[in-house]
Each structure stands twice: as structure tokens, then as C-alpha cells.
Coordinates of C-alpha atoms and ligand atoms in Angstrom, one line a residue:
M28 CA 0.0 0.1 0.4
Q29 CA 1.3 3.3 -0.8
T30 CA -0.7 6.7 0.3
D31 CA 0.2 10.6 0.9
F32 CA -0.9 10.9 4.3
L33 CA -0.8 7.8 6.5
V34 CA -2.2 8.3 10.1
I35 CA -2.0 5.7 12.7
G36 CA -4.9 5.8 15.5
S37 CA -8.7 6.7 15.1
G38 CA -9.2 8.9 18.3
I39 CA -9.5 12.4 18.4
A40 CA -6.1 13.4 17.1
G41 CA -5.6 10.9 14.3
L42 CA -9.0 11.7 12.9
T43 CA -9.1 15.4 13.3
Y44 CA -6.0 15.8 11.4
A45 CA -6.9 13.2 8.5
L46 CA -10.2 15.4 8.1
K47 CA -8.0 18.3 7.7
V48 CA -5.5 17.3 5.3
A49 CA -8.5 15.4 3.1
H50 CA -10.4 18.5 3.0
Q51 CA -7.5 20.7 1.8
F52 CA -6.0 17.9 -0.6
P53 CA -9.1 16.5 -2.3
Q54 CA -7.0 15.1 -5.0
K55 CA -4.6 13.2 -2.6
Q56 CA -5.3 9.8 -0.3
V57 CA -5.6 9.5 3.4
L58 CA -5.3 6.4 5.1
V59 CA -6.2 5.9 8.5
I60 CA -4.9 2.7 10.2
T61 CA -6.1 1.4 13.7
K62 CA -5.3 -1.9 15.5
A63 CA -8.7 -2.3 16.7
S64 CA -12.7 -1.3 16.0
P65 CA -12.8 2.5 14.8
D66 CA -14.3 4.0 17.9
E67 CA -12.1 1.8 20.4
T68 CA -10.2 4.9 21.8
N69 CA -9.4 6.4 24.6
T70 CA -11.3 9.3 23.3
K71 CA -14.6 7.4 23.5
Y72 CA -14.2 7.1 27.5
A73 CA -13.5 10.8 27.8
Q74 CA -16.3 12.0 30.2
G75 CA -15.8 15.5 32.1
G76 CA -15.1 17.5 28.5
V77 CA -13.1 20.0 27.1
A78 CA -11.4 23.0 28.9
V79 CA -11.4 26.0 27.0
V80 CA -12.1 29.6 27.2
N81 CA -15.7 30.5 26.3
D82 CA -17.0 33.0 28.8
P83 CA -15.2 36.3 28.4
E84 CA -17.4 37.8 31.7
N85 CA -15.7 35.5 34.1
D86 CA -12.8 33.4 32.3
S87 CA -9.7 34.7 30.4
F88 CA -6.8 33.2 28.3
E89 CA -4.6 34.3 31.3
K90 CA -6.6 32.5 33.8
H91 CA -6.6 29.2 31.9
I92 CA -3.0 29.7 31.1
E93 CA -2.0 30.2 34.8
D94 CA -3.8 27.0 36.0
T95 CA -2.1 24.6 33.2
L96 CA 1.2 26.2 34.0
I97 CA 0.4 25.7 38.0
A98 CA -0.7 22.1 37.5
G99 CA 2.4 21.6 35.4
D100 CA 4.6 22.2 38.6
G101 CA 7.4 24.5 36.2
L102 CA 7.8 22.1 33.5
C103 CA 5.4 23.3 31.2
N104 CA 6.7 25.1 28.1
R105 CA 5.0 28.4 28.5
D106 CA 4.5 29.1 24.5
V107 CA 3.2 25.8 23.9
V108 CA 0.6 26.4 26.7
E109 CA -0.3 29.9 25.0
I110 CA -0.6 28.0 21.7
V111 CA -3.1 25.4 22.9
V112 CA -5.3 27.9 25.4
K113 CA -5.3 30.9 22.8
E114 CA -5.8 28.6 19.7
G115 CA -8.8 26.2 21.6
P116 CA -11.8 28.0 21.1
A117 CA -11.1 28.1 17.2
R118 CA -10.5 24.3 17.6
I119 CA -13.7 23.8 19.5
Q120 CA -15.9 25.7 17.2
E121 CA -14.5 23.5 14.4
I122 CA -15.8 20.4 15.7
I123 CA -19.2 22.0 16.6
D124 CA -19.6 22.9 13.1
W125 CA -18.8 19.4 12.2
G126 CA -21.6 18.2 14.6
A127 CA -20.5 17.8 18.1
Q128 CA -23.1 18.5 20.5
F129 CA -22.3 20.4 23.9
D130 CA -24.5 20.8 26.5
K131 CA -26.8 24.1 26.8
D132 CA -28.7 25.6 29.5
A133 CA -32.5 26.9 28.8
E134 CA -31.1 30.2 27.6
G135 CA -29.0 28.4 25.0
E136 CA -25.9 29.0 26.8
Y137 CA -22.9 26.1 26.9
K138 CA -22.8 24.6 30.7
R139 CA -19.7 24.8 31.9
G140 CA -18.2 22.4 34.4
K141 CA -15.5 22.4 36.9
E142 CA -12.6 19.9 37.9
G143 CA -9.6 19.9 39.7
G144 CA -7.0 22.7 39.2
H145 CA -9.4 25.1 37.4
S146 CA -10.2 28.4 38.8
E147 CA -13.3 28.8 36.5
F148 CA -16.1 26.9 35.4
R149 CA -14.8 26.3 31.8
I150 CA -15.3 22.6 30.4
L151 CA -17.7 22.3 28.2
H152 CA -19.4 18.6 28.0
H153 CA -21.8 16.0 26.6
K154 CA -23.5 14.9 30.1
D155 CA -20.6 12.6 31.2
V156 CA -19.9 11.1 27.8
T157 CA -18.1 13.9 26.3
G158 CA -15.5 11.8 24.2
R159 CA -18.3 9.0 22.9
E160 CA -20.3 12.8 21.3
M161 CA -16.7 13.9 19.8
E162 CA -15.6 10.2 18.6
R163 CA -19.2 10.1 16.8
T164 CA -18.5 13.4 15.5
L165 CA -15.4 12.8 13.7
L166 CA -16.2 9.0 12.8
D167 CA -19.2 10.2 10.6
A168 CA -17.4 13.3 9.3
V169 CA -14.9 10.9 7.9
K170 CA -17.3 8.6 6.3
K171 CA -18.6 11.4 4.4
A172 CA -14.7 12.3 3.2
S173 CA -14.4 10.4 -0.3
N174 CA -10.3 10.6 -0.2
I175 CA -10.1 9.0 3.3
T176 CA -9.7 5.2 3.9
L177 CA -10.2 3.8 7.2
L178 CA -8.8 0.2 7.9
N179 CA -9.2 -1.5 11.1
H180 CA -7.9 -4.4 12.9
L181 CA -4.3 -3.7 11.1
F182 CA -1.8 -3.6 13.8
V183 CA 1.6 -1.1 13.2
I184 CA 4.4 -3.2 14.2
D185 CA 7.3 -0.4 13.2
V186 CA 8.1 2.7 11.6
I187 CA 10.3 2.3 8.5
T188 CA 13.6 4.2 8.5
Q189 CA 16.8 4.1 6.9
H190 CA 17.5 1.1 9.3
H191 CA 15.6 -1.0 7.2
L192 CA 17.6 -0.4 4.1
G193 CA 20.6 -1.9 5.8
Y194 CA 21.8 1.7 7.0
L195 CA 23.3 1.9 10.9
V196 CA 20.8 4.2 12.5
T197 CA 21.6 5.6 16.0
K198 CA 20.6 7.9 18.4
S199 CA 22.9 10.4 16.9
T200 CA 22.1 10.1 13.1
P201 CA 21.0 12.9 11.5
D202 CA 18.0 13.1 9.4
I203 CA 16.7 9.8 10.4
C204 CA 13.4 9.6 8.0
C205 CA 10.4 7.7 8.1
Y206 CA 9.2 6.1 4.8
G207 CA 5.6 4.5 6.1
V208 CA 5.2 1.5 8.3
Y209 CA 5.2 -2.4 8.4
V210 CA 1.5 -3.6 9.5
L211 CA 0.5 -7.0 11.0
N212 CA -3.0 -7.6 9.3
S213 CA -4.7 -9.7 11.6
Q214 CA -7.3 -10.9 8.7
T215 CA -4.2 -12.7 6.6
N216 CA -2.1 -12.9 9.5
R217 CA 0.5 -11.4 7.0
I218 CA 3.0 -8.2 7.4
E219 CA 2.8 -5.6 4.9
K220 CA 4.4 -2.5 4.1
V221 CA 2.4 1.1 3.9
L222 CA 4.6 3.6 2.4
A223 CA 4.1 7.3 2.9
K224 CA 5.4 10.4 2.2
I225 CA 4.0 11.9 5.9
T226 CA 3.1 9.6 8.7
L227 CA 1.5 11.1 12.0
L228 CA 1.4 8.7 15.2
A229 CA -1.8 9.3 17.0
T230 CA -1.4 6.0 18.9
G231 CA -2.9 7.3 22.1
G232 CA -2.0 6.7 26.0
N233 CA -0.3 3.5 28.0
G234 CA -2.2 2.9 31.1
Q235 CA -2.4 -0.8 30.0
V236 CA 1.1 -1.1 31.4
Y237 CA -0.4 -0.7 35.0
R238 CA -2.7 -3.5 37.0
T239 CA -5.7 -1.3 37.0
T240 CA -6.2 2.2 34.7
T241 CA -9.1 4.3 33.4
N242 CA -7.7 3.1 29.9
P243 CA -9.0 0.7 27.4
V244 CA -7.1 -2.3 25.9
I245 CA -5.8 -0.6 23.1
A246 CA -3.7 1.8 25.4
T247 CA -0.5 0.1 25.2
G248 CA 2.0 2.8 24.3
D249 CA 2.8 1.2 20.8
G250 CA 3.7 4.6 19.2
V251 CA 6.3 5.8 21.8
A252 CA 7.8 1.8 21.9
M253 CA 7.9 2.5 17.9
V254 CA 9.6 5.7 17.9
Y255 CA 12.2 4.6 20.9
R256 CA 13.0 1.7 18.7
A257 CA 13.8 4.0 15.7
K258 CA 16.0 6.2 17.4
G259 CA 13.6 8.8 18.0
R260 CA 13.5 11.3 21.3
I261 CA 11.0 10.2 23.8
E262 CA 10.7 12.7 26.8
N263 CA 9.2 13.0 30.7
M264 CA 7.7 9.5 30.6
E265 CA 7.9 9.3 34.3
F266 CA 5.2 11.4 34.7
I267 CA 1.9 9.3 34.7
Q268 CA -1.0 10.6 35.9
F269 CA -3.2 8.4 38.2
H270 CA -6.9 9.7 38.2
P271 CA -7.8 9.8 41.8
T272 CA -11.8 8.2 41.2
A273 CA -11.7 5.1 39.4
L274 CA -14.4 3.0 40.6
Y275 CA -13.3 0.7 42.8
E276 CA -14.5 -3.1 42.1
A277 CA -12.7 -5.8 44.4
G278 CA -10.5 -8.0 42.3
R279 CA -10.9 -6.2 39.1
R280 CA -7.8 -5.7 37.0
G281 CA -7.4 -4.1 33.5
Q282 CA -9.9 -1.3 32.7
A283 CA -11.8 0.5 35.6
F284 CA -14.7 2.5 35.1
L285 CA -14.0 6.3 35.6
I286 CA -15.9 8.6 38.1
T287 CA -15.4 11.6 36.4
E288 CA -13.7 14.7 38.4
A289 CA -16.5 16.4 37.3
V290 CA -18.7 15.0 40.0
R291 CA -16.5 16.7 42.6
G292 CA -16.9 19.9 40.7
D293 CA -20.5 19.7 41.4
G294 CA -20.0 19.0 44.6
G295 CA -18.9 15.6 45.8
I296 CA -16.8 14.9 48.9
L297 CA -13.7 12.1 49.4
R298 CA -14.4 10.5 52.8
N299 CA -12.2 7.6 54.0
S300 CA -13.2 4.3 55.4
N301 CA -13.9 6.1 58.8
G302 CA -16.3 8.4 56.8
E303 CA -14.1 11.6 57.4
A304 CA -13.5 14.0 54.6
F305 CA -10.0 14.2 54.4
M306 CA -8.7 16.5 52.0
D307 CA -8.9 19.6 53.9
R308 CA -5.7 17.9 55.5
Y309 CA -3.6 17.8 52.4
D310 CA -4.7 21.0 50.4
P311 CA -6.6 24.2 50.9
R312 CA -8.5 23.6 47.3
K313 CA -9.7 20.1 49.1
D314 CA -11.6 17.6 46.9
L315 CA -10.4 20.0 43.5
A316 CA -7.0 20.2 44.2
P317 CA -4.8 19.0 41.1
R318 CA -4.8 15.5 40.4
D319 CA -1.4 14.8 41.6
I320 CA -2.4 16.1 45.3
V321 CA -5.8 14.3 45.4
A322 CA -4.3 10.9 44.3
R323 CA -1.3 10.9 46.8
A324 CA -3.9 12.1 49.5
I325 CA -6.0 8.9 48.5
D326 CA -3.3 6.8 48.5
N327 CA -1.8 7.8 51.8
E328 CA -5.3 7.4 53.5
M329 CA -5.5 3.9 52.0
K330 CA -2.3 3.3 53.7
I331 CA -3.4 4.8 56.8
T332 CA -6.8 2.9 57.3
G333 CA -5.6 -0.5 55.6
T334 CA -8.0 -0.1 52.6
E335 CA -8.1 -0.6 49.2
H336 CA -10.4 2.2 48.4
V337 CA -11.9 5.6 49.9
Y338 CA -15.5 6.8 48.9
L339 CA -17.1 9.4 47.3
D340 CA -19.8 11.0 48.7
C341 CA -22.9 12.4 46.5
R342 CA -25.6 11.7 48.7
H343 CA -26.0 15.2 49.6
M344 CA -26.2 16.6 46.4
D345 CA -29.2 17.6 43.9
M346 CA -30.2 14.0 42.3
E347 CA -32.1 15.3 39.7
K348 CA -29.3 17.4 38.3
F349 CA -26.9 14.6 39.2
R350 CA -28.9 12.2 36.9
E351 CA -29.0 15.0 34.2
H352 CA -25.4 15.7 34.2
F353 CA -24.1 12.3 35.3
P354 CA -26.6 9.9 33.7
N355 CA -24.0 7.0 32.7
I356 CA -22.0 7.3 36.1
Y357 CA -25.8 6.8 37.8
E358 CA -26.7 4.0 35.5
K359 CA -23.4 2.3 36.3
C360 CA -23.3 2.3 39.9
L361 CA -27.1 1.1 40.2
S362 CA -26.0 -1.8 38.2
L363 CA -23.6 -2.6 40.8
G364 CA -26.2 -2.2 43.5
I365 CA -25.0 1.5 44.4
D366 CA -27.4 4.0 44.4
V367 CA -25.8 7.3 44.8
A368 CA -28.3 9.2 46.4
K369 CA -28.3 6.5 49.4
S370 CA -24.6 5.1 49.4
M371 CA -21.5 6.7 48.8
I372 CA -19.5 5.2 45.7
P373 CA -16.3 3.4 46.4
V374 CA -13.1 4.6 44.3
A375 CA -9.4 4.3 44.2
P376 CA -6.7 5.9 41.9
A377 CA -5.8 4.0 38.3
A378 CA -3.5 5.1 35.8
H379 CA -5.0 7.5 33.6
Y380 CA -2.9 9.7 31.1
S381 CA 0.6 10.0 30.0
C382 CA 1.9 13.3 30.4
G383 CA 5.3 12.5 28.3
G384 CA 5.5 10.7 25.0
I385 CA 7.3 11.5 21.7
K386 CA 9.0 14.2 21.6
T387 CA 7.5 17.3 19.4
D388 CA 8.1 20.5 18.4
E389 CA 5.3 23.4 18.2
W390 CA 4.3 21.7 14.9
G391 CA 3.9 18.2 16.2
R392 CA 7.3 17.5 14.2
S393 CA 9.0 14.5 16.0
S394 CA 12.8 13.9 15.8
I395 CA 12.3 11.8 12.8
N396 CA 11.7 13.5 9.5
N397 CA 8.2 13.1 7.9
L398 CA 6.9 11.8 11.4
Y399 CA 4.4 13.6 13.3
A400 CA 3.1 12.8 16.6
C401 CA -0.1 14.3 18.4
G402 CA -2.6 13.5 21.0
E403 CA -1.7 11.5 24.1
C404 CA 1.2 9.5 22.7
A405 CA 3.0 13.0 21.9
S406 CA 5.2 15.5 24.5
T407 CA 4.4 18.8 23.1
G408 CA 5.3 20.7 26.5
L409 CA 1.6 21.6 27.2
H410 CA 1.5 19.2 30.6
G411 CA 5.0 19.5 31.9
A412 CA 4.7 17.6 35.5
N413 CA 0.8 17.2 35.6
R414 CA -1.8 17.5 33.1
L415 CA -4.6 19.8 34.3
A416 CA -8.0 18.2 33.8
S417 CA -9.5 18.0 30.2
N418 CA -6.7 19.7 28.6
S419 CA -6.0 16.8 26.4
L420 CA -8.6 16.5 23.9
L421 CA -8.2 20.5 23.6
E422 CA -4.5 19.6 22.9
A423 CA -5.0 17.1 20.5
M424 CA -7.3 19.3 18.6
V425 CA -5.2 22.1 18.7
F426 CA -2.0 20.0 17.6
A427 CA -3.9 18.0 14.9
H428 CA -4.4 21.4 13.4
R429 CA -1.0 22.5 13.4
C430 CA 0.4 19.0 12.2
Y431 CA -1.9 19.6 9.2
V432 CA -0.7 23.3 8.5
D433 CA 2.9 22.0 8.5
A434 CA 2.6 18.7 6.7
A435 CA 0.2 20.6 4.1
S436 CA 3.1 23.3 3.7
R437 CA 6.0 20.4 3.1
I438 CA 4.2 17.4 1.6
D439 CA 4.6 18.5 -2.3
A440 CA 8.4 19.0 -1.5
I441 CA 9.2 15.6 -0.2
A442 CA 11.4 13.6 -2.6
A443 CA 9.9 10.1 -3.8
L444 CA 10.4 7.1 -1.6
P445 CA 13.4 5.0 -1.8
P446 CA 12.5 0.7 -2.5
I447 CA 11.5 -0.6 0.7
P448 CA 12.3 -4.1 1.3
D449 CA 9.6 -6.7 2.5
W450 CA 9.2 -7.9 6.3
N451 CA 11.4 -10.5 7.0
A452 CA 10.1 -13.4 8.9
E453 CA 12.7 -15.9 8.5
G454 CA 13.3 -18.4 11.3
T455 CA 10.2 -17.9 13.3
A456 CA 7.7 -20.7 14.1
E457 CA 4.2 -20.7 15.7
P458 CA 4.3 -20.0 19.5
K459 CA 3.7 -23.1 21.5
E460 CA 2.5 -21.5 24.6
M461 CA 0.0 -18.2 24.9
I462 CA 0.7 -18.7 28.6
L463 CA 4.3 -17.1 28.2
I464 CA 3.0 -13.7 27.1
T465 CA -0.1 -13.5 29.2
Q466 CA 2.2 -14.2 32.6
S467 CA 4.8 -12.0 31.5
L468 CA 2.3 -9.0 31.0
K469 CA 0.8 -9.8 34.6
E470 CA 4.3 -9.5 35.9
L471 CA 5.0 -6.4 34.2
Q472 CA 1.6 -4.6 35.6
Q473 CA 2.6 -6.1 38.9
V474 CA 6.2 -4.7 38.8
M475 CA 5.2 -0.9 37.1
S476 CA 1.9 -1.1 39.7
D477 CA 4.1 -1.9 43.2
Y478 CA 7.3 -0.1 42.4
V479 CA 6.7 2.4 40.2
G480 CA 3.2 3.9 40.8
I481 CA 2.0 6.7 43.0
V482 CA 4.7 6.9 45.1
R483 CA 8.4 5.8 44.5
N484 CA 11.9 5.4 45.9
I485 CA 15.2 4.5 45.0
V486 CA 15.0 0.8 45.8
R487 CA 11.5 0.4 44.2
L488 CA 12.6 1.7 40.8
Q489 CA 15.9 -0.2 40.9
R490 CA 14.1 -3.6 41.7
A491 CA 11.6 -2.6 38.7
I492 CA 14.4 -2.0 36.4
R493 CA 16.1 -5.6 37.2
R494 CA 12.7 -7.1 36.8
I495 CA 11.8 -5.3 33.7
D496 CA 15.3 -6.3 32.1
L497 CA 14.4 -9.8 32.4
L498 CA 11.1 -9.5 30.9
F499 CA 12.6 -7.7 27.9
E500 CA 15.5 -10.5 27.5
E501 CA 12.6 -13.2 27.5
T502 CA 10.1 -11.3 25.3
E503 CA 12.9 -10.3 22.7
G504 CA 13.7 -14.1 22.6
L505 CA 10.3 -14.9 21.5
Y506 CA 9.8 -12.2 19.0
Q507 CA 13.1 -13.6 17.4
T508 CA 11.6 -16.9 17.1
T509 CA 8.1 -17.1 16.9
T510 CA 5.7 -15.6 14.5
V511 CA 4.1 -12.5 15.6
S512 CA 0.8 -11.8 17.1
P513 CA -1.1 -8.7 18.6
Y514 CA -0.3 -9.9 21.9
L515 CA 3.2 -10.3 21.7
L516 CA 3.8 -7.0 19.9
E517 CA 1.8 -5.0 22.6
L518 CA 3.4 -6.9 25.4
R519 CA 7.0 -6.2 23.7
N520 CA 5.8 -2.5 23.6
M521 CA 4.4 -2.3 27.1
I522 CA 7.8 -3.5 28.0
T523 CA 9.4 -0.7 26.4
V524 CA 7.4 1.9 27.8
G525 CA 7.3 0.6 31.2
Y526 CA 11.3 0.5 31.2
L527 CA 10.9 4.6 29.8
I528 CA 8.8 5.3 32.7
T529 CA 11.2 3.7 35.2
K530 CA 14.1 5.0 34.0
G531 CA 12.8 8.4 33.6
A532 CA 11.5 8.0 37.2
A533 CA 15.1 7.0 38.0
F534 CA 17.0 9.8 36.1
R535 CA 14.4 12.3 38.0
K536 CA 16.3 13.0 41.4
E537 CA 13.5 15.2 43.0
S538 CA 9.7 15.2 43.4
R539 CA 7.8 17.1 41.0
G540 CA 4.0 17.0 39.8
L541 CA 3.2 13.7 39.1
H542 CA 6.6 12.3 40.3
Y543 CA 6.7 11.6 44.0
N544 CA 10.0 9.8 45.3
T545 CA 10.4 9.7 49.0
D546 CA 14.2 9.5 48.7
Y547 CA 14.1 12.9 46.6
P548 CA 10.9 14.8 48.6
F549 CA 11.7 18.2 47.4
K550 CA 11.9 19.6 44.0
S551 CA 15.4 20.3 42.3
E552 CA 16.5 23.9 41.3
L553 CA 17.5 22.2 38.2
V554 CA 14.4 22.5 36.0
Q555 CA 14.5 19.8 33.4
N556 CA 13.0 17.7 30.7
I557 CA 14.4 14.1 30.8
V558 CA 14.8 13.1 27.4
L559 CA 15.5 9.3 26.4
Ligands
FAD615 P1 -7.0 7.7 21.6 O1 -8.4 8.3 21.4 O2 -6.6 6.7 22.3 O3 -6.7 6.9 19.9 C1 -5.7 5.9 19.8 C2 -5.9 5.1 18.5 O4 -4.4 4.5 18.3 C3 -6.8 3.9 18.6 O5 -7.3 4.2 17.5 C4 -6.0 2.8 18.7 O6 -6.6 1.6 18.2 C5 -4.8 3.2 17.7 N1 -3.4 2.5 17.8 C6 -2.5 2.3 18.7 N2 -1.6 1.6 18.4 C7 -1.4 1.2 17.3 C8 -1.0 0.3 16.6 N3 0.0 -0.5 17.0 N4 -1.3 -0.2 15.3 C9 -2.7 0.7 14.8 N5 -3.2 1.6 15.8 C10 -2.8 1.6 16.9 N6 -9.2 13.9 28.4 C11 -9.9 15.2 28.4 O7 -9.3 16.3 28.0 N7 -11.1 15.6 28.9 C12 -11.8 14.8 29.7 O8 -12.7 14.5 29.9 C13 -11.1 13.2 29.5 N8 -11.5 12.0 30.2 C14 -10.8 10.6 29.8 C15 -11.5 9.7 30.6 C16 -11.0 8.7 30.1 C17 -11.7 7.2 31.1 C18 -9.9 8.0 29.7 C19 -9.3 7.0 29.5 C20 -9.0 9.5 29.2 C21 -9.7 10.7 29.7 N9 -9.4 11.8 28.7 C22 -9.9 12.8 28.9 C23 -7.8 11.8 28.3 C24 -8.5 11.7 26.8 O9 -9.6 10.6 26.3 C25 -7.1 10.9 25.6 O10 -6.0 11.5 25.7 C26 -7.3 11.6 24.3 O11 -8.5 10.7 24.2 C27 -6.2 10.6 23.4 O12 -6.8 10.7 22.1 P2 -5.7 10.2 21.1 O13 -6.3 10.5 19.7 O14 -4.4 10.5 21.2 O15 -5.6 8.8 21.1
SIN616 C1 -12.3 12.9 34.2 O1 -13.4 13.6 33.7 O2 -12.1 13.1 35.5 C2 -11.1 13.0 33.1 C3 -10.7 14.2 32.6 C4 -9.6 14.0 32.1 O3 -9.1 13.3 32.2 O4 -9.1 15.1 31.6

């Protein structure tokens, strides 16, 4: 396959970019590839909404910029913060023009929610299923664009660079260039090459690296792992955001249902197992402090009381309003026998968002030529050491636009692609035991959750590195000798991502934002991004 614009990922970042290049170049072909069904993305699960300044009487760009910088704890790139906040309203208007509905009041004014770290009510939402509405809008628009082809259940394995032409490529090779990707076609079980002048990685987050996460099964950090293997730059992976309030269900692993922070924005109160509202002991902003503070506070309360969860108390809230704003949460709780009007909701922190990722500049360009990255897989400089709630959908739209502007200005000047060899699967055989893969994944998730979670220290990180090294060695052995499957490829990627998170955490000899190390409890004067 060969195309002009290749997009990996069908979430908000990939689809927004695809629509823009397709509209600008009706004669050129845009190919979107996704490893799952088109809407199985982190985007679909977004609840709270999109943070955007759209109330000039009470809000301002300056306030949103300031809130983002405070949450980012000294590591945001101020220029990027200004870009995202100021370009945000135009991007929101575009998706509204494409058909997205955000809730309005009786006067036709947008309803605005509030979440941790925001000084104003500025979060546009579609009840508690904002992401589903945005994903639906984008997929509908993509269906109408005749020059976009969307192929699902194709697993991208690696980006193709000079390395595949037989050249030695290292971190210091200048002008590493991307020519497309190798994909595993799960229908034919064959590995094919897809060549492109320009490739965009929009592969989303990596929450599945941990035992419990709000992310769906697709969130395995594939894009980050591919770029790292291709010798591109990866930044600030240690900043994993744990959402304070995932629904606690005893014994559950993998994806946990989210209880949006907007519930606390509307008045929900966190209580420990003794029924005490504890957040005032940790921060004057109480339940609406930024996520790193709330998640650590909950972690601490759980340790003190010896429990696996705390509670979110909504019993005092206006239930009519609750059901109107949070119908999905209301129903989910009810399905588990929790009537939120009468009972508190058991909640615990879960891995939620990757603030670091593929390092990009302010036009979404990665360190590899003709390879862009956008959305959760990218590290643009917006989030710094901690993402402000509801800033990621906004970032994805703003940077999808910027990637499009830059790619559009360059596409016609890109030289013809060199001949690319087919994938070489010689010397591999069918795997004998799937258990080797599933067991290694469990081990990885255990190691990451126990040693590289909300609270870290030197000993835990050293242990994690040793165990990840072993998992890496064993999995590379499998990869070299067996025919690949999506499970094996994901395991391999998650091990790489686990390694990058842990290495970043070990290099950062301080506590800042989401990274808290009890052996270095203070912020260092050296304010630095960690690039691997
Ligand atoms: P995704 O939407 O995750 O899409 C990734 C795509 O890449 C998928 O199509 C996937 O199949 C594809 N892909 C990945 N690897 C491969 C591969 N190897 N080969 C082929 N395809 C591949 N943010 C907010 O701003 N506001 C919110 O209210 C909010 N709520 C959230 C609630 C939940 C439960 C979660 C999980 C996240 C929430 N977030 C929220 C974060 C936000 O939803 C995500 O950061 C954002 O949607 C990521 O979009 P994306 O396009 O980068 O990636
Ligand atoms: C939430 O709704 O609490 C999640 C918002 C986000 O992750 O930005």
C-alpha cells in the first residue's frame, strides 16, 4: 500500500488531522489505520469534557494559562501553553461545526463544568460521555470524506526508516527519515508495508502498563515504543497521571470505570473508610486540588486505614441534576447495586494519562523527518509535570491542526520514496504457549503498579529496572523466534514503555508534579525535561 498521508490511530488526534488534510487536498489519499474497531480509543471514554475559554465575562486566556502552568509544576513550555489555550476556541468551534453537541442551558448558553486545578467553570461537555460524542462526530465526518480510507484491525509494528534499508541508525544519526510503517494484517496474518510521504502517529496512551487503569485495552504505548526503537526522542515518561477516582470493584484488573472529576466539581466529597472528609488536611483547594495531590492523598488515606479504596460521597447532591449531568455514572453505579442518593461510591486511583511521550516541536514534528506525533502519545510541552484536567482533548485538536498546517506546507516537496524491502519473517515458528505472553504481561503490570506507582523510591525503582530487564530479554527471545501476534507485539511495546517510565523516574532526582520519590521529597533547582 502507498498513500500521501498516513495516520496511525482513529481517536480525536488522528481523525481531526485526517479530516483536515483530506479537505485541503481532495486529490490526495489519506489512509487511517487502527489496530482495533474504529471507535475503540481513549477518546471514546472521555467523560468530563474539554477545557476551553468561552466565557469572556468571567474567564480569560490568562487564567487558563496560569492554571495549566500551576498544574504543570514548573515544567510546561509556556509558549506551547499559550498556543493551546489561545487556539483552543477556534478548534472547538470546528468540531461543533462538524456536528458535536455540547450541553446548553435553557437560555442556549453552554453549560460549563469545573474540575481539579481550574480556577473557573470552563469545561464544555456532553453529559458524562463527552468523548463518545466527539468520536461519533469525527467518525461521521470521516465517512463523508471520499479521499479518506479507514482500515481497522491492522496492527502497526514499526516505523520504516533507513535502518530497514540496511544503514546503521543510532540516536546520533542526523536526518533519520520515516518512509511509512510495517503492519500486521490480523485477517491474513501477513506483515505488509504501508509507504507514505508523511506519517502521523496518534496512537494514544499507555495505561495498560499498570494493573488498573481507566484506559481501554488499546492503550499499550505502541507509538512511543516504535519511535524509541527507531531512535527517535522520547520525553518525560515518568509523569504518569493517576486519576483519583476510578470506580473500585474488588479483584478487578485492567480497565476500571471512571467517576469523572466533574462530580467533585459539582460538589462530591471524598471520605475515608471512617467517613471523614480528609482533603482539607492535604490542600486548601480540598477535593478540587490538582490530580497529583488528590491521588497521593487518597493513596495515603488507604495506607493509614488499611483499605483498598476510599469513598466519593454524593448523597447531599441534587439528584435530579446529578442524573441529568451524569446519567452514565448513575446507571453504572446502579447496575452494581450502588444508589448514589443513598450510598457512597467506592473509588481508588488508577493509571489514567501519560503526560510525556514522543517529543515534538510546536508543529507536532517528531525528531524523525516526515514523522509527526499528536494527542496522548506526544510530548508537546503543554502538560509539564502534571496535566490539567480536560486539557488533553483540547491539546489533541490544537496540535492536529498544527500538524496539518505544517504537513500541508511540506508534502509536495518530499522526494520519491526509496525501494523498501518486505518484512523478513525467516526463522520464526508458531508460538507454542500463549501463557508465556499473558504471564509476562501480568508480571509487568504488577512490577509497574507496586514499584513505579504513585509513590516511588530508589529501591523500588532499582527493583523494577532489574525485573523489566529480565522480561525484556525473555520477550525479545520470543519475538525473534515466533511468528508475531498482536498480543506479543503489545507485550513487547509495554515492556519498552515500562522501561522508559522507570528509567525516567530513576533519572529524576526530585519530586515534581506527578513524580513523587520519598528519597528526594523536594523539587530540584535544576528544572529539566528527561529525554531518552
Ligand atoms: P486515542 O483516542 O486513544 O486513539 C488511539 C488510536 O491509536 C486508537 O485508534 C488505537 O487503536 C490506535 N493504535 C494504537 N496503537 C496502534 C497500533 N500499533 N497500530 C494501529 N493502531 C494503533 N481528556 C480530556 O481532555 N477530557 C476528559 O474528560 C477526559 N476524560 C477521560 C476519561 C477516560 C476514561 C480516559 C481513559 C481518558 C480521558 N481523557 C480526557 C484523556 C483523553 O481522552 C485522551 O488523552 C485522548 O482521547 C487521546 O486521544 P488520542 O487521539 O491521542 O488517542
Ligand atoms: C475526568 O472526567 O475526570 C477526566 C478528565 C480528564 O482526564 O481530563
